Coordinates of C-alpha atoms in Angstrom, one line a residue:
Chain R
D9 CA -0.3 0.4 -0.1
A10 CA 1.4 3.6 -1.0
K11 CA 2.6 5.8 2.1
T12 CA 0.6 9.1 2.8
T13 CA 2.0 12.3 4.4
Q14 CA -0.2 14.4 6.6
P15 CA 1.0 17.2 8.6
T16 CA 1.2 16.5 11.9
S17 CA -2.5 19.0 13.5
M18 CA -4.4 21.9 11.9
D19 CA -6.2 24.5 14.0
C20 CA -10.1 25.6 12.5
A21 CA -12.4 27.9 12.8
E22 CA -15.8 27.0 14.2
G23 CA -18.0 27.4 11.1
R24 CA -14.6 28.7 7.7
A25 CA -13.8 26.3 6.3
A26 CA -10.7 23.1 7.1
N27 CA -9.1 21.3 4.1
L28 CA -6.2 18.4 5.4
P29 CA -3.8 17.7 2.8
C30 CA -2.5 14.6 1.9
N31 CA 0.4 13.8 0.2
H32 CA 0.2 10.2 -1.7
S33 CA 3.2 10.8 -4.9
T34 CA 3.3 6.8 -4.7
I35 CA 0.1 6.1 -5.6
S36 CA -0.6 2.1 -7.6
G37 CA -3.7 3.5 -10.1
N38 CA -6.2 0.3 -8.8
E39 CA -5.2 1.9 -5.6
Y40 CA -8.1 4.3 -3.8
V41 CA -7.9 7.5 -1.7
Y42 CA -10.1 6.7 2.0
W43 CA -10.3 9.3 4.8
Y44 CA -11.5 7.9 7.9
R45 CA -11.5 10.3 10.6
Q46 CA -11.1 9.1 15.7
I47 CA -13.3 11.6 18.1
H48 CA -11.5 10.9 21.1
S49 CA -11.2 7.6 22.1
Q50 CA -13.3 6.5 19.7
G51 CA -13.7 3.8 17.1
P52 CA -12.5 5.8 13.5
Q53 CA -15.3 6.6 11.8
Y54 CA -15.5 6.3 7.1
I55 CA -15.5 9.6 6.0
I56 CA -15.3 9.9 2.2
H57 CA -13.6 7.3 -0.9
G58 CA -12.2 8.5 -4.5
L59 CA -10.1 7.3 -7.2
K60 CA -9.5 10.0 -9.6
N61 CA -12.6 12.2 -9.2
N62 CA -13.4 14.0 -7.1
E63 CA -16.9 13.5 -4.2
T64 CA -19.1 15.0 -2.4
N65 CA -21.4 14.0 0.4
E66 CA -22.8 14.6 3.3
M67 CA -20.3 15.0 6.0
A68 CA -17.5 16.1 3.5
S69 CA -15.7 16.9 -0.3
L70 CA -12.7 15.3 -1.4
I71 CA -10.5 16.9 -4.3
I72 CA -8.2 14.6 -5.8
T73 CA -5.6 16.4 -7.9
E74 CA -5.8 15.6 -11.5
D75 CA -1.4 12.8 -11.2
R76 CA -3.5 11.1 -7.5
K77 CA 0.0 12.7 -6.4
S78 CA -2.1 14.3 -3.0
S79 CA -5.6 14.8 -2.6
T80 CA -7.8 17.3 0.1
L81 CA -10.6 16.7 2.6
I82 CA -12.7 19.9 3.6
L83 CA -15.1 19.9 5.6
P84 CA -17.3 22.7 4.7
H85 CA -18.6 24.4 7.3
A86 CA -16.1 22.7 10.6
T87 CA -17.9 22.4 13.9
L88 CA -16.4 21.7 17.4
R89 CA -17.8 18.4 17.3
D90 CA -15.4 17.5 13.6
T91 CA -12.3 18.0 16.5
A92 CA -10.9 14.8 15.9
V93 CA -7.6 13.2 14.0
Y94 CA -8.3 12.5 9.9
Y95 CA -6.4 9.7 8.6
C96 CA -5.5 9.8 5.0
I97 CA -5.5 5.5 4.3
V98 CA -5.1 4.2 0.0
T99 CA -5.8 1.2 -0.1
V100 CA -6.4 -1.6 -2.6
Y101 CA -9.8 -1.3 -3.4
N102 CA -10.3 -5.7 -3.6
Q103 CA -8.6 -5.9 -0.3
G104 CA -11.5 -6.4 1.5
G105 CA -10.9 -2.8 3.8
K106 CA -7.7 -3.7 5.1
L107 CA -6.5 -0.3 6.6
I108 CA -3.5 1.2 7.3
F109 CA -2.8 4.2 9.1
G110 CA -0.4 6.7 9.1
Q111 CA -0.2 9.5 12.4
G112 CA -2.5 11.3 10.7
T113 CA -4.3 15.1 10.9
E114 CA -4.5 16.2 14.5
L115 CA -7.7 18.6 13.7
S116 CA -9.0 21.3 16.8
V117 CA -12.0 22.6 15.4
K118 CA -11.8 26.1 17.8
P119 CA -14.5 28.2 18.6
Chain T
D157 CA -28.2 -3.1 12.6
A158 CA -26.4 -2.7 15.8
G159 CA -22.9 -2.2 15.0
V160 CA -19.6 -4.3 15.6
I161 CA -20.3 -5.1 19.1
Q162 CA -16.9 -5.3 22.0
S163 CA -16.7 -7.1 24.8
P164 CA -15.5 -6.6 27.4
R165 CA -15.0 -2.5 27.0
H166 CA -12.7 -2.3 29.7
E167 CA -10.2 -4.8 30.7
V168 CA -7.3 -5.6 33.8
T169 CA -5.9 -7.2 34.6
E170 CA -1.9 -8.7 35.9
M171 CA 1.1 -10.1 34.6
G172 CA 1.2 -13.4 32.5
Q173 CA -3.1 -13.4 32.9
E174 CA -5.1 -14.8 29.8
V175 CA -6.3 -12.0 28.1
T176 CA -9.6 -13.1 25.9
L177 CA -11.3 -9.9 23.3
R178 CA -14.1 -10.6 21.9
C179 CA -15.5 -9.3 18.2
K180 CA -19.5 -10.1 17.1
P181 CA -19.1 -8.0 12.8
I182 CA -21.9 -6.3 11.6
S183 CA -24.7 -9.9 10.4
G184 CA -23.6 -9.6 6.8
H185 CA -20.0 -9.0 6.5
D186 CA -17.6 -11.2 5.2
Y187 CA -14.4 -9.6 6.3
L188 CA -13.4 -9.0 9.7
F189 CA -10.4 -6.3 11.1
W190 CA -8.2 -6.7 14.4
Y191 CA -6.5 -3.3 15.3
R192 CA -3.9 -2.2 18.1
Q193 CA -4.1 1.8 19.4
T194 CA -1.4 3.2 21.6
M195 CA 0.3 6.4 21.8
M196 CA 4.0 4.8 20.4
R197 CA 2.5 2.8 17.1
G198 CA -0.4 4.4 16.4
L199 CA -3.4 2.6 15.2
E200 CA -2.8 -0.4 13.7
L201 CA -4.2 -3.6 11.4
L202 CA -3.5 -6.9 13.5
I203 CA -4.9 -9.4 11.2
Y204 CA -7.9 -10.1 9.2
F205 CA -10.0 -13.0 7.7
N206 CA -12.9 -13.5 5.4
N207 CA -15.0 -16.3 4.9
N208 CA -13.9 -17.0 9.0
V209 CA -10.7 -18.3 7.4
P210 CA -7.4 -15.7 8.9
I211 CA -6.4 -14.0 6.0
D212 CA -3.5 -11.9 7.1
D213 CA -1.5 -12.1 10.5
S214 CA 1.4 -10.6 9.6
G215 CA 0.3 -7.9 12.2
M216 CA -0.1 -10.3 15.2
P217 CA 3.8 -9.4 17.3
E218 CA 4.3 -12.2 18.8
D219 CA 2.9 -15.8 19.4
R220 CA 1.6 -14.9 22.8
F221 CA -1.3 -13.6 20.2
S222 CA -3.9 -15.9 18.2
A223 CA -7.3 -15.1 16.4
K224 CA -10.0 -17.2 15.4
M225 CA -13.3 -17.0 14.1
P226 CA -15.3 -19.3 14.2
N227 CA -18.3 -18.2 12.5
A228 CA -18.9 -15.1 10.5
S229 CA -20.7 -13.9 13.9
F230 CA -18.3 -14.3 16.2
S231 CA -14.4 -13.6 17.0
T232 CA -11.7 -13.2 19.6
L233 CA -8.8 -12.1 19.9
K234 CA -6.8 -14.9 22.7
I235 CA -3.2 -13.1 24.5
Q236 CA -1.5 -15.5 26.8
P237 CA 0.9 -15.2 29.2
S238 CA -0.8 -10.9 29.3
E239 CA 2.5 -8.5 29.5
P240 CA 1.8 -4.9 30.3
R241 CA 3.4 -3.8 26.7
D242 CA 0.0 -5.5 25.2
S243 CA -1.8 -2.6 27.1
A244 CA -3.9 -1.2 24.6
V245 CA -6.6 -0.4 22.9
Y246 CA -8.1 -3.2 21.1
F247 CA -10.4 -2.4 17.6
C248 CA -12.9 -4.9 15.7
A249 CA -13.7 -3.8 12.2
S250 CA -16.1 -5.3 10.3
T251 CA -16.4 -4.4 5.7
A252 CA -19.1 -6.2 3.5
G253 CA -16.0 -7.2 0.5
A254 CA -17.7 -9.3 -1.1
G255 CA -18.3 -7.9 -4.3
G256 CA -17.0 -4.0 -3.2
W257 CA -17.0 -2.5 0.1
T258 CA -17.1 1.1 0.4
E259 CA -16.5 1.3 4.5
A260 CA -14.5 0.6 7.1
F261 CA -17.2 -0.3 10.6
F262 CA -15.5 -0.2 13.6
G263 CA -16.1 -1.1 17.3
Q264 CA -16.0 1.1 21.2
G265 CA -12.7 -0.7 21.4
T266 CA -11.8 -2.9 24.5
R267 CA -9.6 -0.9 26.7
L268 CA -6.6 -2.6 28.4
T269 CA -4.3 -2.4 31.2
V270 CA -2.0 -5.0 32.3
V271 CA -0.2 -4.1 36.4

């Protein structure tokens, strides 16, 4: 599985958009980009995933660059409850959900 | 569905004792994963099963760790004998892998303390 690089921590003001970057320069053609988050002491929670097109759901948007070497998770209107560690993971689609977690980005949403 | 259910939520045991962690995956899911989380090492994949068969146990740290999945609705992770360095939060997750999957569902974890 391709390795990902994320900033260790980020701050965001409540109500503003949170943009979380991820580098995955060694991604292979059959690997997807997945984002999970972990709120303090809870199990990780799925957010969104994509292959090469931008994706949006009720939680977030995922922007993947054309060369697929990096991506950005966007939380459009961050709330205090979005404070969590966000993990960017690259994995092939047919391994049943095998996830290799890095250190993630600790996002602090401040009032 | 109640989601992935893990038991116990908290376990405190003495060094040298046997510890058994339990997991009930979401009904119909065919993949089950065991992860361990510590401050030092983060979230680590220990082992995963497909249709009750272990597929990859390369993350299991030592022979003291063993995992089984006797049927589609139950899995155990056993540590025998336990050591203080096994103290961690252990998570179980399941996915509906056949035919493609979108998300892994995690349990609330078991916080293990070995004293």
